[in-house]
Amino acid sequence: MVECTKKMLQSLENAVELGQTEFEIGEYMTRLTDIISRTEFDCSYEKGKQIFHLLTALQRLCAQASRHLCFPGSRFFPSKYNREIKSLKMEVERLLMEIIQCRKDCVEIGRSSSYGNDLLGMLLNEMQNKRENGPFSLNLQLIMDECKTFFFAGHETTALLLTWTTMLLSSNPSWQDKVRAEVNHVCNGETPSVDHLPKLALLNMVINESLRLYPPATVLPRMAFEDFKLGDLHIPKGLSIWIPVLAIHHSEELWGKDANEFNPDRFASKSFSAGRHFIPFAAGPRNCIGQTFAMMEAKIILAMLISRFCFTISDSYRHAPVIVLTIKPKYGVQVRLKPLNP
Ligand code: HEM
């Protein structure tokens, strides 16, 4: 994480040296795809990035297709969208299978002694263990699906969290100053480490407030497995239910009159814990498996950014959040950057 952030900061610094002052920060946060790609595929991360770009195109197409008329079985209809979706899906799977097969072959022909300690290596080890000690439950198709899910679930969400948080800190200079003072005090000029992260309390509050105002996953789809009552409502088995995270996070009834304002202090109370009102990572047994990873990543990147640059929101920024499965800034987030130690 630190290495990838250093690279990103260096490219910002180089651009500043060449005279650029304004940046669409979302573009830089998205470039940090390297982090999830290296976590999953270690040295094959360049190929992983290629997969990510295809998955992004796939997401866009699925969102566009979902706006069109749906009728039973329409997803099997050979429309323009469905054909493009199918061909992208096949290309993603081909690339993933290439990475997986290559890793497997290296061990089988003795070129390497282990599958490695990235996510793919762990999954392949697990597949091997299960094969040796009992009923076989993981196969290459499942491993490929897991890799896809982690990529899809773990990159854009974090990039959006970072982009919105930078927008909020750029628009609220007093909070930016407070967080910078905290980072300087805790890290004392060093790169943030695992020991530093729990001490960055203000940064944690700011990130939580950003997740409340702009939860990357705006709805959670669920299906009732059995008939049940919800207040006065009868919910029949099989009904599809969408939990409106964005609406819950902005409810005045739950958060008070300032529900739409940026106020990280609401997360200051030690007794605050994520629950029914605050569900950016969902809740219950199917909540986000990567939430600790995401929070760690966000803290490291923001701490490093804030100690290198002072940022203000640009006059060209147009506030236009749009929902395309996730919540994105339609025209990007333009900020003005000033290096702190030129
Ligand atoms: C700010 C960043 C993130 C947010 C807001 C977020 C949010 C969520 C939410 C709301 C869900 C539940 C979806 C549902 O139940 O319908 C979920 C699931 C999941 N997330 Fe995240 N996530 C983030 C980062 C990550 C990262 C970094 C990873 C991987 C390293 C990850 C991996 C996953 C996986 C694998 C699932 C599926 C878990 C399951 O179905 O059991 N997420 N995430």
Tab-separated table of C-alpha atoms and ligand atoms in Angstrom:
chain	number	residue	atom	x	y	z
A	1	MET	CA	0.000	0.000	0.000
A	2	VAL	CA	2.768	2.375	0.995
A	3	GLU	CA	4.792	1.677	-2.159
A	4	CYS	CA	1.810	2.261	-4.458
A	5	THR	CA	0.877	5.476	-2.618
A	6	LYS	CA	4.455	6.748	-2.848
A	7	LYS	CA	4.323	6.218	-6.613
A	8	MET	CA	1.016	8.078	-6.871
A	9	LEU	CA	2.300	10.999	-4.748
A	10	GLN	CA	5.447	11.149	-6.823
A	11	SER	CA	3.428	11.505	-10.015
A	12	LEU	CA	1.418	14.333	-8.414
A	13	GLU	CA	4.649	16.036	-7.336
A	14	ASN	CA	6.131	15.688	-10.814
A	15	ALA	CA	3.041	17.279	-12.333
A	16	VAL	CA	3.176	20.145	-9.798
A	17	GLU	CA	6.830	20.728	-10.698
A	18	LEU	CA	5.798	21.021	-14.327
A	19	GLY	CA	3.367	23.780	-13.327
A	20	GLN	CA	0.077	21.877	-12.951
A	21	THR	CA	-1.944	23.074	-9.961
A	22	GLU	CA	-5.337	21.499	-10.513
A	23	PHE	CA	-6.024	17.745	-10.483
A	24	GLU	CA	-8.993	15.446	-10.942
A	25	ILE	CA	-8.167	13.490	-7.822
A	26	GLY	CA	-10.528	10.586	-8.597
A	27	GLU	CA	-8.288	9.634	-11.516
A	28	TYR	CA	-5.280	9.322	-9.204
A	29	MET	CA	-7.240	7.369	-6.588
A	30	THR	CA	-8.448	4.984	-9.306
A	31	ARG	CA	-4.847	4.442	-10.411
A	32	LEU	CA	-4.247	2.826	-7.043
A	33	THR	CA	-5.755	-0.321	-8.609
A	34	ASP	CA	-2.238	-1.630	-8.141
A	35	ILE	CA	-2.973	-2.272	-4.463
A	36	ILE	CA	-5.785	-4.787	-4.877
A	37	SER	CA	-4.115	-6.211	-7.974
A	38	ARG	CA	-0.860	-6.909	-6.096
A	39	THR	CA	-2.788	-8.293	-3.094
A	40	GLU	CA	-4.556	-10.760	-5.346
A	41	PHE	CA	-1.975	-11.582	-7.962
A	42	ASP	CA	1.366	-10.370	-6.630
A	43	CYS	CA	3.743	-10.283	-9.614
A	44	SER	CA	1.000	-10.829	-12.218
A	45	TYR	CA	-0.556	-7.539	-11.105
A	46	GLU	CA	-0.207	-5.860	-14.522
A	47	LYS	CA	-2.466	-8.518	-16.016
A	48	GLY	CA	-4.727	-8.028	-12.997
A	49	LYS	CA	-5.077	-4.350	-13.878
A	50	GLN	CA	-6.128	-5.273	-17.396
A	51	ILE	CA	-8.858	-7.440	-15.862
A	52	PHE	CA	-9.949	-4.561	-13.689
A	53	HIS	CA	-10.448	-2.298	-16.715
A	54	LEU	CA	-12.576	-4.959	-18.392
A	55	LEU	CA	-14.624	-5.389	-15.199
A	56	THR	CA	-15.205	-1.628	-15.071
A	57	ALA	CA	-16.516	-1.694	-18.647
A	58	LEU	CA	-18.682	-4.667	-17.707
A	59	GLN	CA	-20.143	-2.779	-14.735
A	60	ARG	CA	-20.966	0.220	-16.958
A	61	LEU	CA	-22.709	-2.000	-19.484
A	62	CYS	CA	-24.694	-3.844	-16.799
A	63	ALA	CA	-25.822	-0.512	-15.307
A	64	GLN	CA	-26.871	0.741	-18.763
A	65	ALA	CA	-28.672	-2.503	-19.571
A	66	SER	CA	-30.556	-2.383	-16.245
A	67	ARG	CA	-32.133	0.949	-17.286
A	68	HIS	CA	-33.849	-0.723	-20.231
A	69	LEU	CA	-37.110	-2.593	-20.199
A	70	CYS	CA	-36.765	-5.958	-18.481
A	71	PHE	CA	-39.111	-8.865	-19.068
A	72	PRO	CA	-38.752	-12.458	-17.888
A	73	GLY	CA	-35.809	-14.058	-19.683
A	74	SER	CA	-34.647	-10.745	-21.235
A	75	ARG	CA	-31.101	-11.318	-20.026
A	76	PHE	CA	-30.880	-14.239	-22.470
A	77	PHE	CA	-32.082	-12.121	-25.399
A	78	PRO	CA	-29.207	-11.520	-27.889
A	79	SER	CA	-29.448	-7.698	-27.660
A	80	LYS	CA	-26.469	-5.392	-28.266
A	81	TYR	CA	-25.880	-5.040	-24.488
A	82	ASN	CA	-26.211	-8.735	-23.785
A	83	ARG	CA	-23.792	-9.638	-26.571
A	84	GLU	CA	-21.218	-7.106	-25.363
A	85	ILE	CA	-21.663	-8.219	-21.739
A	86	LYS	CA	-21.126	-11.841	-22.749
A	87	SER	CA	-17.996	-11.122	-24.747
A	88	LEU	CA	-16.457	-8.981	-21.955
A	89	LYS	CA	-17.275	-11.655	-19.389
A	90	MET	CA	-15.566	-14.285	-21.527
A	91	GLU	CA	-12.465	-12.120	-21.943
A	92	VAL	CA	-12.255	-11.497	-18.151
A	93	GLU	CA	-12.562	-15.211	-17.475
A	94	ARG	CA	-9.971	-16.085	-20.105
A	95	LEU	CA	-7.416	-13.691	-18.594
A	96	LEU	CA	-8.115	-14.860	-15.051
A	97	MET	CA	-7.829	-18.493	-16.010
A	98	GLU	CA	-4.494	-17.733	-17.712
A	99	ILE	CA	-3.072	-16.282	-14.461
A	100	ILE	CA	-4.448	-19.144	-12.342
A	101	GLN	CA	-3.311	-21.891	-14.692
A	102	CYS	CA	0.164	-20.392	-15.016
A	103	ARG	CA	0.575	-20.297	-11.204
A	104	LYS	CA	-0.627	-23.880	-10.892
A	105	ASP	CA	1.668	-25.099	-13.673
A	106	CYS	CA	4.722	-23.443	-12.088
A	107	VAL	CA	4.251	-25.551	-8.939
A	108	GLU	CA	3.371	-28.719	-10.811
A	109	ILE	CA	6.470	-28.647	-13.027
A	110	GLY	CA	8.628	-27.681	-10.024
A	111	ARG	CA	9.563	-24.177	-11.196
A	112	SER	CA	8.324	-22.787	-7.872
A	113	SER	CA	7.935	-24.471	-4.509
A	114	SER	CA	4.690	-22.808	-3.382
A	115	TYR	CA	1.626	-21.115	-4.783
A	116	GLY	CA	2.672	-17.854	-3.062
A	117	ASN	CA	1.102	-15.818	-0.281
A	118	ASP	CA	-1.167	-13.524	-2.277
A	119	LEU	CA	-4.928	-14.172	-2.395
A	120	LEU	CA	-4.619	-16.462	-5.416
A	121	GLY	CA	-1.848	-18.450	-3.700
A	122	MET	CA	-3.979	-18.850	-0.557
A	123	LEU	CA	-6.965	-20.062	-2.553
A	124	LEU	CA	-4.848	-22.550	-4.516
A	125	ASN	CA	-3.292	-23.830	-1.272
A	126	GLU	CA	-6.750	-24.246	0.188
A	127	MET	CA	-7.845	-26.185	-2.892
A	128	GLN	CA	-4.811	-28.451	-2.560
A	129	ASN	CA	-5.363	-29.026	1.210
A	130	LYS	CA	-9.006	-29.886	0.747
A	131	ARG	CA	-8.064	-32.321	-2.016
A	132	GLU	CA	-5.547	-34.055	0.278
A	133	ASN	CA	-7.598	-34.005	3.511
A	134	GLY	CA	-11.173	-34.681	2.733
A	135	PRO	CA	-14.010	-33.752	0.493
A	136	PHE	CA	-12.927	-31.549	-2.362
A	137	SER	CA	-14.885	-28.322	-2.376
A	138	LEU	CA	-12.857	-25.646	-4.233
A	139	ASN	CA	-12.254	-25.865	-7.954
A	140	LEU	CA	-10.651	-23.572	-10.526
A	141	GLN	CA	-13.998	-22.086	-11.533
A	142	LEU	CA	-14.732	-21.150	-7.898
A	143	ILE	CA	-11.261	-19.685	-7.460
A	144	MET	CA	-11.770	-17.603	-10.576
A	145	ASP	CA	-15.126	-16.368	-9.264
A	146	GLU	CA	-13.553	-15.414	-5.914
A	147	CYS	CA	-10.801	-13.462	-7.691
A	148	LYS	CA	-13.420	-11.608	-9.721
A	149	THR	CA	-15.495	-10.776	-6.637
A	150	PHE	CA	-12.511	-9.446	-4.707
A	151	PHE	CA	-11.449	-7.277	-7.615
A	152	PHE	CA	-14.889	-5.952	-8.231
A	153	ALA	CA	-15.766	-5.457	-4.560
A	154	GLY	CA	-12.390	-4.170	-3.483
A	155	HIS	CA	-11.241	-1.570	-5.900
A	156	GLU	CA	-13.848	0.897	-7.019
A	157	THR	CA	-15.424	1.104	-3.560
A	158	THR	CA	-12.112	2.141	-1.997
A	159	ALA	CA	-11.242	4.547	-4.839
A	160	LEU	CA	-14.609	6.256	-4.332
A	161	LEU	CA	-14.165	6.450	-0.575
A	162	LEU	CA	-10.798	8.161	-1.114
A	163	THR	CA	-12.175	10.532	-3.758
A	164	TRP	CA	-15.165	11.658	-1.679
A	165	THR	CA	-13.040	12.026	1.457
A	166	THR	CA	-10.561	14.219	-0.419
A	167	MET	CA	-13.476	16.321	-1.679
A	168	LEU	CA	-14.783	16.717	1.891
A	169	LEU	CA	-11.376	17.602	3.320
A	170	SER	CA	-10.769	20.076	0.474
A	171	SER	CA	-14.081	21.795	1.203
A	172	ASN	CA	-13.556	21.814	4.997
A	173	PRO	CA	-10.108	23.317	5.613
A	174	SER	CA	-10.475	23.335	9.408
A	175	TRP	CA	-10.900	19.538	9.424
A	176	GLN	CA	-8.047	19.200	6.967
A	177	ASP	CA	-5.779	21.144	9.349
A	178	LYS	CA	-6.891	19.079	12.347
A	179	VAL	CA	-6.281	15.774	10.556
A	180	ARG	CA	-2.887	16.959	9.272
A	181	ALA	CA	-1.857	17.966	12.804
A	182	GLU	CA	-2.908	14.548	14.086
A	183	VAL	CA	-1.002	12.706	11.325
A	184	ASN	CA	2.126	14.803	11.968
A	185	HIS	CA	1.876	14.185	15.700
A	186	VAL	CA	1.265	10.421	15.443
A	187	CYS	CA	3.562	9.562	12.529
A	188	ASN	CA	6.199	12.203	13.256
A	189	GLY	CA	7.383	12.320	9.644
A	190	GLU	CA	7.518	8.540	9.247
A	191	THR	CA	5.520	6.501	6.755
A	192	PRO	CA	2.279	5.375	8.472
A	193	SER	CA	2.691	1.920	9.999
A	194	VAL	CA	0.314	-0.618	11.544
A	195	ASP	CA	1.165	0.850	14.976
A	196	HIS	CA	0.215	4.368	13.900
A	197	LEU	CA	-3.152	3.576	12.340
A	198	PRO	CA	-5.270	2.985	15.504
A	199	LYS	CA	-4.010	6.322	16.872
A	200	LEU	CA	-5.383	8.307	13.918
A	201	ALA	CA	-8.742	8.905	15.603
A	202	LEU	CA	-9.718	12.120	13.803
A	203	LEU	CA	-8.882	10.625	10.427
A	204	ASN	CA	-11.033	7.635	11.343
A	205	MET	CA	-13.945	9.955	12.193
A	206	VAL	CA	-13.554	11.804	8.882
A	207	ILE	CA	-13.512	8.526	6.931
A	208	ASN	CA	-16.637	7.323	8.755
A	209	GLU	CA	-18.418	10.586	8.013
A	210	SER	CA	-17.438	10.264	4.356
A	211	LEU	CA	-18.789	6.687	4.302
A	212	ARG	CA	-22.008	7.947	5.885
A	213	LEU	CA	-22.546	10.781	3.384
A	214	TYR	CA	-21.327	8.900	0.291
A	215	PRO	CA	-21.592	5.152	0.998
A	216	PRO	CA	-20.049	3.540	-2.122
A	217	ALA	CA	-22.651	0.745	-1.957
A	218	THR	CA	-25.904	2.734	-1.884
A	219	VAL	CA	-28.320	-0.218	-1.678
A	220	LEU	CA	-28.068	-3.772	-0.408
A	221	PRO	CA	-30.161	-6.320	-2.291
A	222	ARG	CA	-31.562	-9.199	-0.266
A	223	MET	CA	-34.192	-11.895	-0.754
A	224	ALA	CA	-36.596	-13.209	1.907
A	225	PHE	CA	-35.896	-16.895	2.499
A	226	GLU	CA	-39.143	-17.324	4.421
A	227	ASP	CA	-42.382	-15.446	5.170
A	228	PHE	CA	-41.963	-12.890	7.954
A	229	LYS	CA	-43.447	-9.725	9.418
A	230	LEU	CA	-41.614	-6.384	9.305
A	231	GLY	CA	-43.601	-3.968	11.454
A	232	ASP	CA	-47.058	-3.985	9.835
A	233	LEU	CA	-45.774	-5.421	6.584
A	234	HIS	CA	-46.084	-9.022	5.564
A	235	ILE	CA	-42.985	-10.051	3.602
A	236	PRO	CA	-43.558	-13.208	1.564
A	237	LYS	CA	-40.843	-15.765	0.901
A	238	GLY	CA	-38.911	-14.974	-2.306
A	239	LEU	CA	-39.570	-11.213	-2.236
A	240	SER	CA	-36.623	-9.105	-3.291
A	241	ILE	CA	-35.836	-6.387	-0.731
A	242	TRP	CA	-33.464	-3.477	-1.288
A	243	ILE	CA	-32.029	-1.920	1.862
A	244	PRO	CA	-31.638	1.806	1.079
A	245	VAL	CA	-28.256	2.543	2.676
A	246	LEU	CA	-28.048	6.077	1.254
A	247	ALA	CA	-31.483	7.024	2.618
A	248	ILE	CA	-30.723	5.501	6.049
A	249	HIS	CA	-27.421	7.399	6.233
A	250	HIS	CA	-29.176	10.698	5.419
A	251	SER	CA	-32.229	10.264	7.633
A	252	GLU	CA	-32.836	13.297	9.890
A	253	GLU	CA	-34.802	11.050	12.198
A	254	LEU	CA	-31.718	8.909	12.810
A	255	TRP	CA	-28.905	11.466	12.536
A	256	GLY	CA	-30.527	14.746	13.537
A	257	LYS	CA	-31.198	18.019	11.717
A	258	ASP	CA	-27.654	18.191	10.362
A	259	ALA	CA	-27.923	14.767	8.672
A	260	ASN	CA	-26.837	16.232	5.332
A	261	GLU	CA	-23.908	18.196	6.766
A	262	PHE	CA	-20.298	17.085	7.108
A	263	ASN	CA	-19.814	16.703	10.845
A	264	PRO	CA	-17.212	14.033	11.766
A	265	ASP	CA	-17.742	14.883	15.443
A	266	ARG	CA	-20.827	12.699	15.402
A	267	PHE	CA	-18.401	9.739	15.335
A	268	ALA	CA	-16.336	11.050	18.275
A	269	SER	CA	-18.238	9.187	20.941
A	270	LYS	CA	-16.355	6.107	22.099
A	271	SER	CA	-19.657	4.304	22.416
A	272	PHE	CA	-20.380	4.717	18.726
A	273	SER	CA	-20.441	1.412	16.932
A	274	ALA	CA	-21.512	0.474	13.440
A	275	GLY	CA	-25.011	-0.916	13.561
A	276	ARG	CA	-28.396	-0.428	11.991
A	277	HIS	CA	-27.906	3.270	11.200
A	278	PHE	CA	-24.395	3.052	9.826
A	279	ILE	CA	-23.987	0.230	7.339
A	280	PRO	CA	-21.441	1.235	4.662
A	281	PHE	CA	-20.024	-2.298	4.822
A	282	ALA	CA	-23.455	-3.926	5.357
A	283	ALA	CA	-24.088	-5.939	8.523
A	284	GLY	CA	-24.608	-9.543	9.545
A	285	PRO	CA	-23.009	-12.689	8.180
A	286	ARG	CA	-22.639	-11.368	4.590
A	287	ASN	CA	-21.017	-8.063	5.504
A	288	CYS	CA	-17.881	-6.827	3.764
A	289	ILE	CA	-15.024	-9.258	4.237
A	290	GLY	CA	-12.553	-6.564	3.153
A	291	GLN	CA	-13.602	-3.757	5.494
A	292	THR	CA	-10.481	-3.816	7.691
A	293	PHE	CA	-8.323	-3.912	4.568
A	294	ALA	CA	-10.292	-0.971	3.088
A	295	MET	CA	-10.024	1.143	6.260
A	296	MET	CA	-6.304	0.412	6.532
A	297	GLU	CA	-5.780	1.351	2.897
A	298	ALA	CA	-7.823	4.561	3.203
A	299	LYS	CA	-5.963	5.673	6.322
A	300	ILE	CA	-2.524	5.036	4.844
A	301	ILE	CA	-3.261	6.826	1.566
A	302	LEU	CA	-4.995	9.826	3.152
A	303	ALA	CA	-2.357	10.189	5.866
A	304	MET	CA	0.398	10.203	3.241
A	305	LEU	CA	-1.492	12.625	0.964
A	306	ILE	CA	-2.342	15.081	3.733
A	307	SER	CA	1.213	15.235	5.030
A	308	ARG	CA	2.593	16.004	1.546
A	309	PHE	CA	-0.042	18.391	0.148
A	310	CYS	CA	-2.460	21.092	1.181
A	311	PHE	CA	-5.610	20.832	-0.945
A	312	THR	CA	-8.547	23.092	-1.711
A	313	ILE	CA	-11.585	22.457	-3.842
A	314	SER	CA	-11.318	23.996	-7.300
A	315	ASP	CA	-13.793	26.542	-8.708
A	316	SER	CA	-14.373	24.125	-11.578
A	317	TYR	CA	-15.732	21.401	-9.255
A	318	ARG	CA	-19.426	20.717	-9.861
A	319	HIS	CA	-21.083	18.751	-7.097
A	320	ALA	CA	-23.035	16.042	-8.918
A	321	PRO	CA	-23.131	12.652	-7.189
A	322	VAL	CA	-24.674	10.031	-9.490
A	323	ILE	CA	-25.559	6.438	-8.787
A	324	VAL	CA	-24.231	3.865	-11.273
A	325	LEU	CA	-24.452	0.912	-8.891
A	326	THR	CA	-21.988	2.863	-6.720
A	327	ILE	CA	-22.160	6.591	-5.955
A	328	LYS	CA	-19.730	8.576	-8.122
A	329	PRO	CA	-18.934	12.247	-8.739
A	330	LYS	CA	-20.358	12.734	-12.248
A	331	TYR	CA	-17.794	15.337	-13.319
A	332	GLY	CA	-14.950	14.136	-11.088
A	333	VAL	CA	-13.419	15.976	-8.120
A	334	GLN	CA	-11.096	18.802	-9.133
A	335	VAL	CA	-8.764	19.985	-6.379
A	336	ARG	CA	-5.916	22.478	-6.211
A	337	LEU	CA	-2.780	20.988	-4.680
A	338	LYS	CA	0.041	22.830	-2.981
A	339	PRO	CA	3.085	20.843	-1.827
A	340	LEU	CA	3.763	21.410	1.874
A	341	ASN	CA	7.550	21.128	1.716
A	342	PRO	CA	8.455	22.353	-1.757
B	1	HEM	C1	-14.722	1.483	1.102
B	1	HEM	C2	-14.564	0.274	0.654
B	1	HEM	C3	-15.600	-0.813	0.663
B	1	HEM	C4	-16.955	-0.734	0.851
B	1	HEM	C5	-17.796	0.510	1.118
B	1	HEM	C6	-17.474	-2.085	0.764
B	1	HEM	C7	-18.795	-2.424	0.929
B	1	HEM	C8	-19.282	-3.716	0.871
B	1	HEM	C9	-20.651	-4.081	1.102
B	1	HEM	C10	-21.766	-3.110	1.448
B	1	HEM	C11	-20.748	-5.421	0.950
B	1	HEM	C12	-22.005	-6.291	1.132
B	1	HEM	C13	-22.766	-6.376	-0.158
B	1	HEM	C14	-24.054	-7.124	0.052
B	1	HEM	O1	-24.174	-7.833	1.026
B	1	HEM	O2	-24.961	-6.989	-0.774
B	1	HEM	C15	-19.436	-5.922	0.598
B	1	HEM	C16	-19.135	-7.239	0.343
B	1	HEM	C17	-17.879	-7.681	-0.007
B	1	HEM	N1	-16.722	-6.958	-0.014
B	1	HEM	FE1	-16.551	-4.972	0.360
B	1	HEM	N2	-16.435	-2.942	0.514
B	1	HEM	C18	-15.269	-2.216	0.450
B	1	HEM	C19	-13.988	-2.688	0.239
B	1	HEM	C20	-13.675	-4.009	0.028
B	1	HEM	C21	-12.338	-4.523	-0.168
B	1	HEM	C22	-11.069	-3.664	-0.139
B	1	HEM	C23	-12.451	-5.852	-0.415
B	1	HEM	C24	-11.384	-6.876	-0.681
B	1	HEM	C25	-10.144	-6.778	-0.298
B	1	HEM	C26	-13.853	-6.185	-0.345
B	1	HEM	C27	-14.362	-7.450	-0.542
B	1	HEM	C28	-15.694	-7.773	-0.412
B	1	HEM	C29	-16.216	-9.111	-0.676
B	1	HEM	C30	-15.410	-10.328	-1.145
B	1	HEM	C31	-17.580	-9.052	-0.413
B	1	HEM	C32	-18.593	-10.196	-0.522
B	1	HEM	C33	-18.703	-10.861	0.828
B	1	HEM	C34	-19.767	-11.953	0.826
B	1	HEM	O3	-20.610	-12.001	-0.056
B	1	HEM	O4	-19.754	-12.753	1.776
B	1	HEM	N3	-14.568	-5.040	-0.067
B	1	HEM	N4	-18.566	-4.862	0.578
